[in-house]
């Protein structure tokens, strides 16, 4: 995990799953904690190298790759952990993640590993959209649901005193302004291409989130996604992500012309988008995204579930 200064008070911790630091007057808020305890230890070494005190931890959403290290960070530093409502319940009870992936039943062994079942961590406070001060560090919380039910983005808040943060380089040569950690509200084009069908619980909510992201251009010096490099503009990525979600929903819609069987809808959607599924966990992640599209089609009055001969099918409404 690499420590990358972005502005005089914000740092990108770039790894498989990104984290970030927002620094103010010698204190820092950590945004996300990575996958596991080893990642957490690397993060804490970077915090120590900056000579700041970890004052709070913010979890953007309750997927294991973003909060798996939270319990370790909290145990080693005592820093309070904050998360959005709903996501907080999953962080405290991480079995919820594999449970919902397996339709609410006790999950099989394929879903009981660190990528879908993180260590539990107590949450000390809830996040809501707007400006907050956490451990003496001002931050701005921005709603970003869709990929996860109550995901948020976290932004630094510019103050004149920020550059004087004790123990941190003065910021000479760094950009001024604010940084927003956008979590998985958006994916870099190469990561979007790699996944084919990104995980989502509400495609309509995600499209609404993406539609609002271009308005942030010009307000922030950098945007840090949950995976991949930071960028100075988010508009292009927002358009590519929205187009991909629309294509997935269209593929699900087209599958309804050929079959009503849920498993066949998943298979035909994956085939249409060139996705090869080889392991059960990828299938369950893909199935959730496809089911989110079926819900979207039902909301639009275009599809409905029915039961025939003890089998559930989706039909044109």
mmCIF file of C-alpha atoms in Angstrom:
data_model
loop_
_atom_site.group_PDB
_atom_site.id
_atom_site.type_symbol
_atom_site.label_atom_id
_atom_site.label_comp_id
_atom_site.label_asym_id
_atom_site.label_seq_id
_atom_site.Cartn_x
_atom_site.Cartn_y
_atom_site.Cartn_z
ATOM 1 C CA UNK A 1 0.000 0.000 0.000
ATOM 2 C CA UNK A 2 1.507 3.321 -1.120
ATOM 3 C CA UNK A 3 1.098 6.664 0.645
ATOM 4 C CA UNK A 4 0.397 9.367 -1.959
ATOM 5 C CA UNK A 5 0.023 13.027 -0.885
ATOM 6 C CA UNK A 6 -2.830 14.675 -2.771
ATOM 7 C CA UNK A 7 -3.157 18.046 -1.055
ATOM 8 C CA UNK A 8 -1.697 19.627 2.055
ATOM 9 C CA UNK A 9 -4.233 17.765 4.200
ATOM 10 C CA UNK A 10 -5.288 14.637 2.286
ATOM 11 C CA UNK A 11 -3.464 11.412 1.483
ATOM 12 C CA UNK A 12 -4.316 8.479 -0.754
ATOM 13 C CA UNK A 13 -3.383 5.037 0.597
ATOM 14 C CA UNK A 14 -3.418 3.119 -2.665
ATOM 15 C CA UNK A 15 -3.664 -0.661 -2.645
ATOM 16 C CA UNK A 16 -5.994 -3.409 -3.783
ATOM 17 C CA UNK A 17 -8.734 -1.570 -1.908
ATOM 18 C CA UNK A 18 -7.893 2.063 -1.289
ATOM 19 C CA UNK A 19 -7.979 3.971 1.974
ATOM 20 C CA UNK A 20 -7.399 7.646 2.694
ATOM 21 C CA UNK A 21 -6.306 10.068 5.393
ATOM 22 C CA UNK A 22 -7.718 13.513 6.106
ATOM 23 C CA UNK A 23 -5.425 15.486 8.413
ATOM 24 C CA UNK A 24 -6.150 18.562 10.532
ATOM 25 C CA UNK A 25 -4.011 20.049 13.339
ATOM 26 C CA UNK A 26 -2.006 16.883 13.892
ATOM 27 C CA UNK A 27 -5.031 14.599 13.935
ATOM 28 C CA UNK A 28 -6.281 12.315 11.176
ATOM 29 C CA UNK A 29 -9.447 10.593 10.026
ATOM 30 C CA UNK A 30 -8.906 7.294 8.228
ATOM 31 C CA UNK A 31 -11.333 6.568 5.382
ATOM 32 C CA UNK A 32 -11.802 2.778 5.051
ATOM 33 C CA UNK A 33 -9.394 0.160 6.383
ATOM 34 C CA UNK A 34 -8.744 -2.333 3.604
ATOM 35 C CA UNK A 35 -9.384 -6.050 3.537
ATOM 36 C CA UNK A 36 -7.716 -7.506 6.619
ATOM 37 C CA UNK A 37 -5.424 -7.094 9.606
ATOM 38 C CA UNK A 38 -2.275 -7.111 7.454
ATOM 39 C CA UNK A 39 -3.608 -4.190 5.416
ATOM 40 C CA UNK A 40 -4.580 -2.432 8.638
ATOM 41 C CA UNK A 41 -1.036 -2.764 9.964
ATOM 42 C CA UNK A 42 0.380 -1.238 6.776
ATOM 43 C CA UNK A 43 -2.066 1.649 7.075
ATOM 44 C CA UNK A 44 -1.040 2.305 10.675
ATOM 45 C CA UNK A 45 2.634 2.362 9.703
ATOM 46 C CA UNK A 46 1.826 5.159 7.257
ATOM 47 C CA UNK A 47 -0.118 7.024 9.958
ATOM 48 C CA UNK A 48 2.914 6.757 12.232
ATOM 49 C CA UNK A 49 5.217 7.989 9.469
ATOM 50 C CA UNK A 50 3.165 11.201 9.235
ATOM 51 C CA UNK A 51 3.466 11.839 12.964
ATOM 52 C CA UNK A 52 -0.282 12.310 13.405
ATOM 53 C CA UNK A 53 -2.772 10.867 15.875
ATOM 54 C CA UNK A 54 -5.522 8.724 14.437
ATOM 55 C CA UNK A 55 -8.636 10.430 15.785
ATOM 56 C CA UNK A 56 -11.395 8.543 13.962
ATOM 57 C CA UNK A 57 -12.119 5.858 11.384
ATOM 58 C CA UNK A 58 -14.837 6.244 8.744
ATOM 59 C CA UNK A 59 -16.183 3.246 6.830
ATOM 60 C CA UNK A 60 -17.859 4.207 3.561
ATOM 61 C CA UNK A 61 -19.788 0.958 3.138
ATOM 62 C CA UNK A 62 -19.944 -2.512 4.626
ATOM 63 C CA UNK A 63 -18.143 -4.645 2.066
ATOM 64 C CA UNK A 64 -15.362 -6.756 3.516
ATOM 65 C CA UNK A 65 -12.631 -5.285 1.317
ATOM 66 C CA UNK A 66 -13.380 -1.838 2.762
ATOM 67 C CA UNK A 67 -13.831 -2.599 6.463
ATOM 68 C CA UNK A 68 -11.981 -5.890 7.045
ATOM 69 C CA UNK A 69 -9.138 -4.091 8.814
ATOM 70 C CA UNK A 70 -11.361 -1.951 11.063
ATOM 71 C CA UNK A 71 -11.264 -4.237 14.111
ATOM 72 C CA UNK A 72 -7.455 -4.284 14.024
ATOM 73 C CA UNK A 73 -7.197 -0.506 13.652
ATOM 74 C CA UNK A 74 -9.594 0.047 16.532
ATOM 75 C CA UNK A 75 -7.849 -2.466 18.800
ATOM 76 C CA UNK A 76 -4.427 -0.913 18.171
ATOM 77 C CA UNK A 77 -5.368 2.771 18.329
ATOM 78 C CA UNK A 78 -8.638 3.057 20.233
ATOM 79 C CA UNK A 79 -9.934 5.366 17.506
ATOM 80 C CA UNK A 80 -13.747 5.433 17.303
ATOM 81 C CA UNK A 81 -15.346 3.976 14.192
ATOM 82 C CA UNK A 82 -18.126 5.723 12.258
ATOM 83 C CA UNK A 83 -20.325 4.374 9.475
ATOM 84 C CA UNK A 84 -23.653 5.103 7.770
ATOM 85 C CA UNK A 85 -26.783 3.561 9.256
ATOM 86 C CA UNK A 86 -27.549 0.105 7.814
ATOM 87 C CA UNK A 87 -23.887 -0.298 6.846
ATOM 88 C CA UNK A 88 -23.041 -0.018 10.550
ATOM 89 C CA UNK A 89 -25.233 -3.019 11.365
ATOM 90 C CA UNK A 90 -23.328 -5.099 8.829
ATOM 91 C CA UNK A 91 -19.953 -3.965 10.165
ATOM 92 C CA UNK A 92 -20.971 -5.093 13.632
ATOM 93 C CA UNK A 93 -22.546 -8.292 12.264
ATOM 94 C CA UNK A 94 -20.537 -9.130 9.115
ATOM 95 C CA UNK A 95 -22.346 -12.433 8.588
ATOM 96 C CA UNK A 96 -25.062 -10.283 6.997
ATOM 97 C CA UNK A 97 -22.933 -9.931 3.846
ATOM 98 C CA UNK A 98 -22.719 -13.631 2.944
ATOM 99 C CA UNK A 99 -26.270 -14.103 4.243
ATOM 100 C CA UNK A 100 -27.776 -11.686 1.740
ATOM 101 C CA UNK A 101 -25.608 -13.076 -1.050
ATOM 102 C CA UNK A 102 -27.119 -16.512 -0.307
ATOM 103 C CA UNK A 103 -30.735 -15.297 -0.170
ATOM 104 C CA UNK A 104 -30.820 -15.073 3.614
ATOM 105 C CA UNK A 105 -29.898 -18.711 4.295
ATOM 106 C CA UNK A 106 -26.810 -19.733 6.215
ATOM 107 C CA UNK A 107 -24.078 -19.404 3.578
ATOM 108 C CA UNK A 108 -21.922 -22.247 2.262
ATOM 109 C CA UNK A 109 -18.174 -22.423 2.786
ATOM 110 C CA UNK A 110 -17.598 -20.625 -0.540
ATOM 111 C CA UNK A 111 -18.864 -17.391 1.085
ATOM 112 C CA UNK A 112 -17.136 -17.808 4.442
ATOM 113 C CA UNK A 113 -13.754 -16.253 3.696
ATOM 114 C CA UNK A 114 -12.255 -12.824 4.276
ATOM 115 C CA UNK A 115 -13.419 -11.433 0.930
ATOM 116 C CA UNK A 116 -17.070 -11.783 1.959
ATOM 117 C CA UNK A 117 -16.862 -12.278 5.745
ATOM 118 C CA UNK A 118 -14.799 -9.664 7.582
ATOM 119 C CA UNK A 119 -13.941 -9.461 11.269
ATOM 120 C CA UNK A 120 -16.698 -7.776 13.273
ATOM 121 C CA UNK A 121 -16.052 -4.261 14.576
ATOM 122 C CA UNK A 122 -18.129 -2.166 16.973
ATOM 123 C CA UNK A 123 -19.367 1.120 15.492
ATOM 124 C CA UNK A 124 -19.263 4.161 17.776
ATOM 125 C CA UNK A 125 -21.325 6.636 15.767
ATOM 126 C CA UNK A 126 -23.454 7.012 12.657
ATOM 127 C CA UNK A 127 -22.739 9.181 9.632
ATOM 128 C CA UNK A 128 -25.292 11.363 7.879
ATOM 129 C CA UNK A 129 -24.903 13.630 4.832
ATOM 130 C CA UNK A 130 -23.477 17.043 5.650
ATOM 131 C CA UNK A 131 -20.459 18.449 7.448
ATOM 132 C CA UNK A 132 -19.288 16.777 10.645
ATOM 133 C CA UNK A 133 -16.299 17.072 12.974
ATOM 134 C CA UNK A 134 -14.857 13.686 13.906
ATOM 135 C CA UNK A 135 -12.132 13.672 16.523
ATOM 136 C CA UNK A 136 -11.435 17.325 15.804
ATOM 137 C CA UNK A 137 -11.163 16.775 12.045
ATOM 138 C CA UNK A 138 -13.799 18.401 9.805
ATOM 139 C CA UNK A 139 -15.201 16.191 7.051
ATOM 140 C CA UNK A 140 -18.097 16.294 4.621
ATOM 141 C CA UNK A 141 -20.324 13.230 4.141
ATOM 142 C CA UNK A 142 -22.022 12.775 0.741
ATOM 143 C CA UNK A 143 -24.692 10.136 0.039
ATOM 144 C CA UNK A 144 -23.733 7.612 -2.664
ATOM 145 C CA UNK A 145 -26.058 4.610 -2.535
ATOM 146 C CA UNK A 146 -26.471 1.974 -5.226
ATOM 147 C CA UNK A 147 -23.365 -0.191 -5.075
ATOM 148 C CA UNK A 148 -24.222 -0.668 -1.393
ATOM 149 C CA UNK A 149 -27.497 0.274 0.316
ATOM 150 C CA UNK A 150 -26.234 3.295 2.271
ATOM 151 C CA UNK A 151 -22.739 3.954 0.940
ATOM 152 C CA UNK A 152 -21.269 7.421 1.480
ATOM 153 C CA UNK A 153 -18.401 9.438 0.077
ATOM 154 C CA UNK A 154 -16.119 11.368 2.433
ATOM 155 C CA UNK A 155 -14.529 14.743 1.624
ATOM 156 C CA UNK A 156 -11.949 16.880 3.331
ATOM 157 C CA UNK A 157 -13.011 20.373 4.340
ATOM 158 C CA UNK A 158 -10.560 23.167 3.564
ATOM 159 C CA UNK A 159 -9.577 25.407 6.474
ATOM 160 C CA UNK A 160 -6.804 27.949 6.718
ATOM 161 C CA UNK A 161 -5.202 26.083 9.602
ATOM 162 C CA UNK A 162 -5.011 22.725 7.835
ATOM 163 C CA UNK A 163 -1.585 23.240 6.288
ATOM 164 C CA UNK A 164 -0.083 23.783 9.730
ATOM 165 C CA UNK A 165 -0.985 20.270 10.873
ATOM 166 C CA UNK A 166 1.668 19.251 13.385
ATOM 167 C CA UNK A 167 4.059 16.580 12.223
ATOM 168 C CA UNK A 168 2.955 16.771 8.598
ATOM 169 C CA UNK A 169 4.942 18.266 5.765
ATOM 170 C CA UNK A 170 3.988 21.872 5.152
ATOM 171 C CA UNK A 171 2.392 20.981 1.832
ATOM 172 C CA UNK A 172 4.920 22.827 -0.312
ATOM 173 C CA UNK A 173 4.405 21.776 -3.898
ATOM 174 C CA UNK A 174 1.042 20.138 -3.148
ATOM 175 C CA UNK A 175 -2.292 21.291 -4.501
ATOM 176 C CA UNK A 176 -4.648 23.208 -2.299
ATOM 177 C CA UNK A 177 -8.347 22.471 -2.047
ATOM 178 C CA UNK A 178 -10.491 19.588 -0.967
ATOM 179 C CA UNK A 179 -10.410 15.890 -1.809
ATOM 180 C CA UNK A 180 -13.349 13.483 -1.943
ATOM 181 C CA UNK A 181 -12.968 9.763 -1.310
ATOM 182 C CA UNK A 182 -15.710 8.398 -3.559
ATOM 183 C CA UNK A 183 -15.487 4.740 -2.413
ATOM 184 C CA UNK A 184 -17.236 2.406 -4.884
ATOM 185 C CA UNK A 185 -19.640 5.046 -6.154
ATOM 186 C CA UNK A 186 -17.592 4.825 -9.353
ATOM 187 C CA UNK A 187 -15.037 2.502 -10.935
ATOM 188 C CA UNK A 188 -12.071 3.304 -13.122
ATOM 189 C CA UNK A 189 -12.707 2.219 -16.729
ATOM 190 C CA UNK A 190 -10.194 -0.654 -16.613
ATOM 191 C CA UNK A 191 -11.706 -2.015 -13.388
ATOM 192 C CA UNK A 192 -15.201 -1.641 -14.821
ATOM 193 C CA UNK A 193 -14.095 -3.618 -17.857
ATOM 194 C CA UNK A 194 -12.447 -6.285 -15.705
ATOM 195 C CA UNK A 195 -15.568 -6.934 -13.623
ATOM 196 C CA UNK A 196 -18.020 -6.753 -16.513
ATOM 197 C CA UNK A 197 -21.031 -6.720 -14.196
ATOM 198 C CA UNK A 198 -20.079 -4.720 -11.092
ATOM 199 C CA UNK A 199 -21.794 -5.584 -7.834
ATOM 200 C CA UNK A 200 -24.862 -3.493 -7.027
ATOM 201 C CA UNK A 201 -27.943 -3.661 -4.844
ATOM 202 C CA UNK A 202 -29.942 -0.836 -6.482
ATOM 203 C CA UNK A 203 -29.197 0.119 -10.074
ATOM 204 C CA UNK A 204 -31.613 3.061 -10.003
ATOM 205 C CA UNK A 205 -29.986 4.541 -6.909
ATOM 206 C CA UNK A 206 -26.530 4.050 -8.415
ATOM 207 C CA UNK A 207 -27.535 5.815 -11.626
ATOM 208 C CA UNK A 208 -28.829 8.718 -9.525
ATOM 209 C CA UNK A 209 -25.504 8.845 -7.666
ATOM 210 C CA UNK A 210 -23.572 8.834 -10.939
ATOM 211 C CA UNK A 211 -25.757 11.578 -12.385
ATOM 212 C CA UNK A 212 -24.757 13.846 -9.502
ATOM 213 C CA UNK A 213 -21.012 13.245 -9.631
ATOM 214 C CA UNK A 214 -20.167 15.607 -12.531
ATOM 215 C CA UNK A 215 -21.453 18.523 -10.450
ATOM 216 C CA UNK A 216 -18.539 17.886 -8.085
ATOM 217 C CA UNK A 217 -15.957 18.639 -10.783
ATOM 218 C CA UNK A 218 -14.312 21.950 -10.012
ATOM 219 C CA UNK A 219 -15.269 21.724 -6.346
ATOM 220 C CA UNK A 220 -12.552 19.219 -5.454
ATOM 221 C CA UNK A 221 -8.859 18.971 -6.263
ATOM 222 C CA UNK A 222 -8.924 15.162 -6.489
ATOM 223 C CA UNK A 223 -11.287 12.196 -6.480
ATOM 224 C CA UNK A 224 -10.136 8.934 -4.893
ATOM 225 C CA UNK A 225 -12.066 5.796 -5.903
ATOM 226 C CA UNK A 226 -12.225 2.666 -3.795
ATOM 227 C CA UNK A 227 -10.008 0.920 -6.355
ATOM 228 C CA UNK A 228 -7.448 2.446 -8.701
ATOM 229 C CA UNK A 229 -5.740 5.829 -8.980
ATOM 230 C CA UNK A 230 -6.959 9.248 -7.927
ATOM 231 C CA UNK A 231 -8.109 11.611 -10.687
ATOM 232 C CA UNK A 232 -8.712 15.343 -10.969
ATOM 233 C CA UNK A 233 -12.010 15.027 -12.869
ATOM 234 C CA UNK A 234 -14.866 12.582 -12.366
ATOM 235 C CA UNK A 235 -17.201 13.445 -15.255
ATOM 236 C CA UNK A 236 -15.764 11.041 -17.822
ATOM 237 C CA UNK A 237 -15.772 8.094 -15.457
ATOM 238 C CA UNK A 238 -19.333 8.888 -14.365
ATOM 239 C CA UNK A 239 -20.506 8.693 -17.968
ATOM 240 C CA UNK A 240 -18.747 5.379 -18.597
ATOM 241 C CA UNK A 241 -20.126 3.853 -15.395
ATOM 242 C CA UNK A 242 -23.664 5.015 -16.169
ATOM 243 C CA UNK A 243 -23.425 3.574 -19.682
ATOM 244 C CA UNK A 244 -22.281 0.223 -18.299
ATOM 245 C CA UNK A 245 -25.146 0.049 -15.797
ATOM 246 C CA UNK A 246 -27.623 0.912 -18.539
ATOM 247 C CA UNK A 247 -26.142 -1.844 -20.727
ATOM 248 C CA UNK A 248 -26.489 -4.404 -17.931
ATOM 249 C CA UNK A 249 -30.101 -3.467 -17.315
ATOM 250 C CA UNK A 250 -30.789 -3.629 -21.056
ATOM 251 C CA UNK A 251 -29.213 -7.105 -21.216
ATOM 252 C CA UNK A 252 -31.450 -8.272 -18.369
ATOM 253 C CA UNK A 253 -34.443 -6.754 -20.140
ATOM 254 C CA UNK A 254 -33.516 -8.555 -23.359
ATOM 255 C CA UNK A 255 -33.121 -11.869 -21.487
ATOM 256 C CA UNK A 256 -36.790 -11.599 -20.497
ATOM 257 C CA UNK A 257 -37.687 -11.995 -24.187
ATOM 258 C CA UNK A 258 -36.100 -15.454 -24.100
ATOM 259 C CA UNK A 259 -36.659 -16.828 -20.613
ATOM 260 C CA UNK A 260 -38.329 -16.144 -17.298
ATOM 261 C CA UNK A 261 -36.167 -18.469 -15.237
ATOM 262 C CA UNK A 262 -33.962 -16.430 -12.844
ATOM 263 C CA UNK A 263 -30.916 -18.648 -13.347
ATOM 264 C CA UNK A 264 -31.277 -18.438 -17.101
ATOM 265 C CA UNK A 265 -31.617 -14.658 -16.892
ATOM 266 C CA UNK A 266 -28.303 -14.518 -15.027
ATOM 267 C CA UNK A 267 -26.633 -16.819 -17.575
ATOM 268 C CA UNK A 268 -27.947 -14.974 -20.620
ATOM 269 C CA UNK A 269 -27.027 -11.590 -19.143
ATOM 270 C CA UNK A 270 -23.483 -12.751 -18.393
ATOM 271 C CA UNK A 271 -23.141 -14.203 -21.896
ATOM 272 C CA UNK A 272 -24.424 -11.019 -23.509
ATOM 273 C CA UNK A 273 -21.836 -8.940 -21.668
ATOM 274 C CA UNK A 274 -18.939 -11.329 -22.284
ATOM 275 C CA UNK A 275 -18.584 -12.362 -18.637
ATOM 276 C CA UNK A 276 -17.198 -15.818 -17.840
ATOM 277 C CA UNK A 277 -18.190 -17.023 -14.376
ATOM 278 C CA UNK A 278 -15.988 -19.797 -13.003
ATOM 279 C CA UNK A 279 -16.546 -19.836 -9.225
ATOM 280 C CA UNK A 280 -19.687 -19.781 -7.054
ATOM 281 C CA UNK A 281 -18.885 -16.514 -5.263
ATOM 282 C CA UNK A 282 -18.688 -14.649 -8.582
ATOM 283 C CA UNK A 283 -22.010 -16.172 -9.582
ATOM 284 C CA UNK A 284 -23.717 -14.963 -6.392
ATOM 285 C CA UNK A 285 -22.257 -11.467 -6.784
ATOM 286 C CA UNK A 286 -23.431 -11.361 -10.404
ATOM 287 C CA UNK A 287 -26.853 -12.742 -9.488
ATOM 288 C CA UNK A 288 -27.365 -9.921 -6.986
ATOM 289 C CA UNK A 289 -26.586 -7.320 -9.664
ATOM 290 C CA UNK A 290 -28.947 -8.989 -12.140
ATOM 291 C CA UNK A 291 -31.697 -9.156 -9.519
ATOM 292 C CA UNK A 292 -31.179 -5.420 -8.871
ATOM 293 C CA UNK A 293 -31.937 -4.866 -12.550
ATOM 294 C CA UNK A 294 -35.080 -6.999 -12.333
ATOM 295 C CA UNK A 295 -36.258 -4.823 -9.444
ATOM 296 C CA UNK A 296 -35.555 -1.743 -11.561
ATOM 297 C CA UNK A 297 -37.623 -3.185 -14.421
ATOM 298 C CA UNK A 298 -40.471 -3.935 -12.013
ATOM 299 C CA UNK A 299 -40.365 -0.352 -10.695
ATOM 300 C CA UNK A 300 -40.638 0.846 -14.286
ATOM 301 C CA UNK A 301 -43.698 -1.339 -14.853
ATOM 302 C CA UNK A 302 -41.857 -3.538 -17.355
ATOM 303 C CA UNK A 303 -41.528 -6.841 -15.469
ATOM 304 C CA UNK A 304 -43.085 -8.819 -12.646
ATOM 305 C CA UNK A 305 -42.381 -12.063 -10.788
ATOM 306 C CA UNK A 306 -44.935 -14.865 -10.892
ATOM 307 C CA UNK A 307 -45.044 -18.426 -9.585
ATOM 308 C CA UNK A 308 -46.110 -21.246 -11.901
ATOM 309 C CA UNK A 309 -46.057 -24.940 -10.956
ATOM 310 C CA UNK A 310 -43.955 -24.208 -7.875
ATOM 311 C CA UNK A 311 -41.358 -22.321 -9.908
ATOM 312 C CA UNK A 312 -40.723 -18.565 -9.867
ATOM 313 C CA UNK A 313 -40.479 -16.822 -13.228
ATOM 314 C CA UNK A 314 -40.164 -13.220 -14.400
ATOM 315 C CA UNK A 315 -42.542 -12.044 -17.092
ATOM 316 C CA UNK A 316 -43.181 -8.889 -19.050
ATOM 317 C CA UNK A 317 -45.626 -6.733 -17.107
#
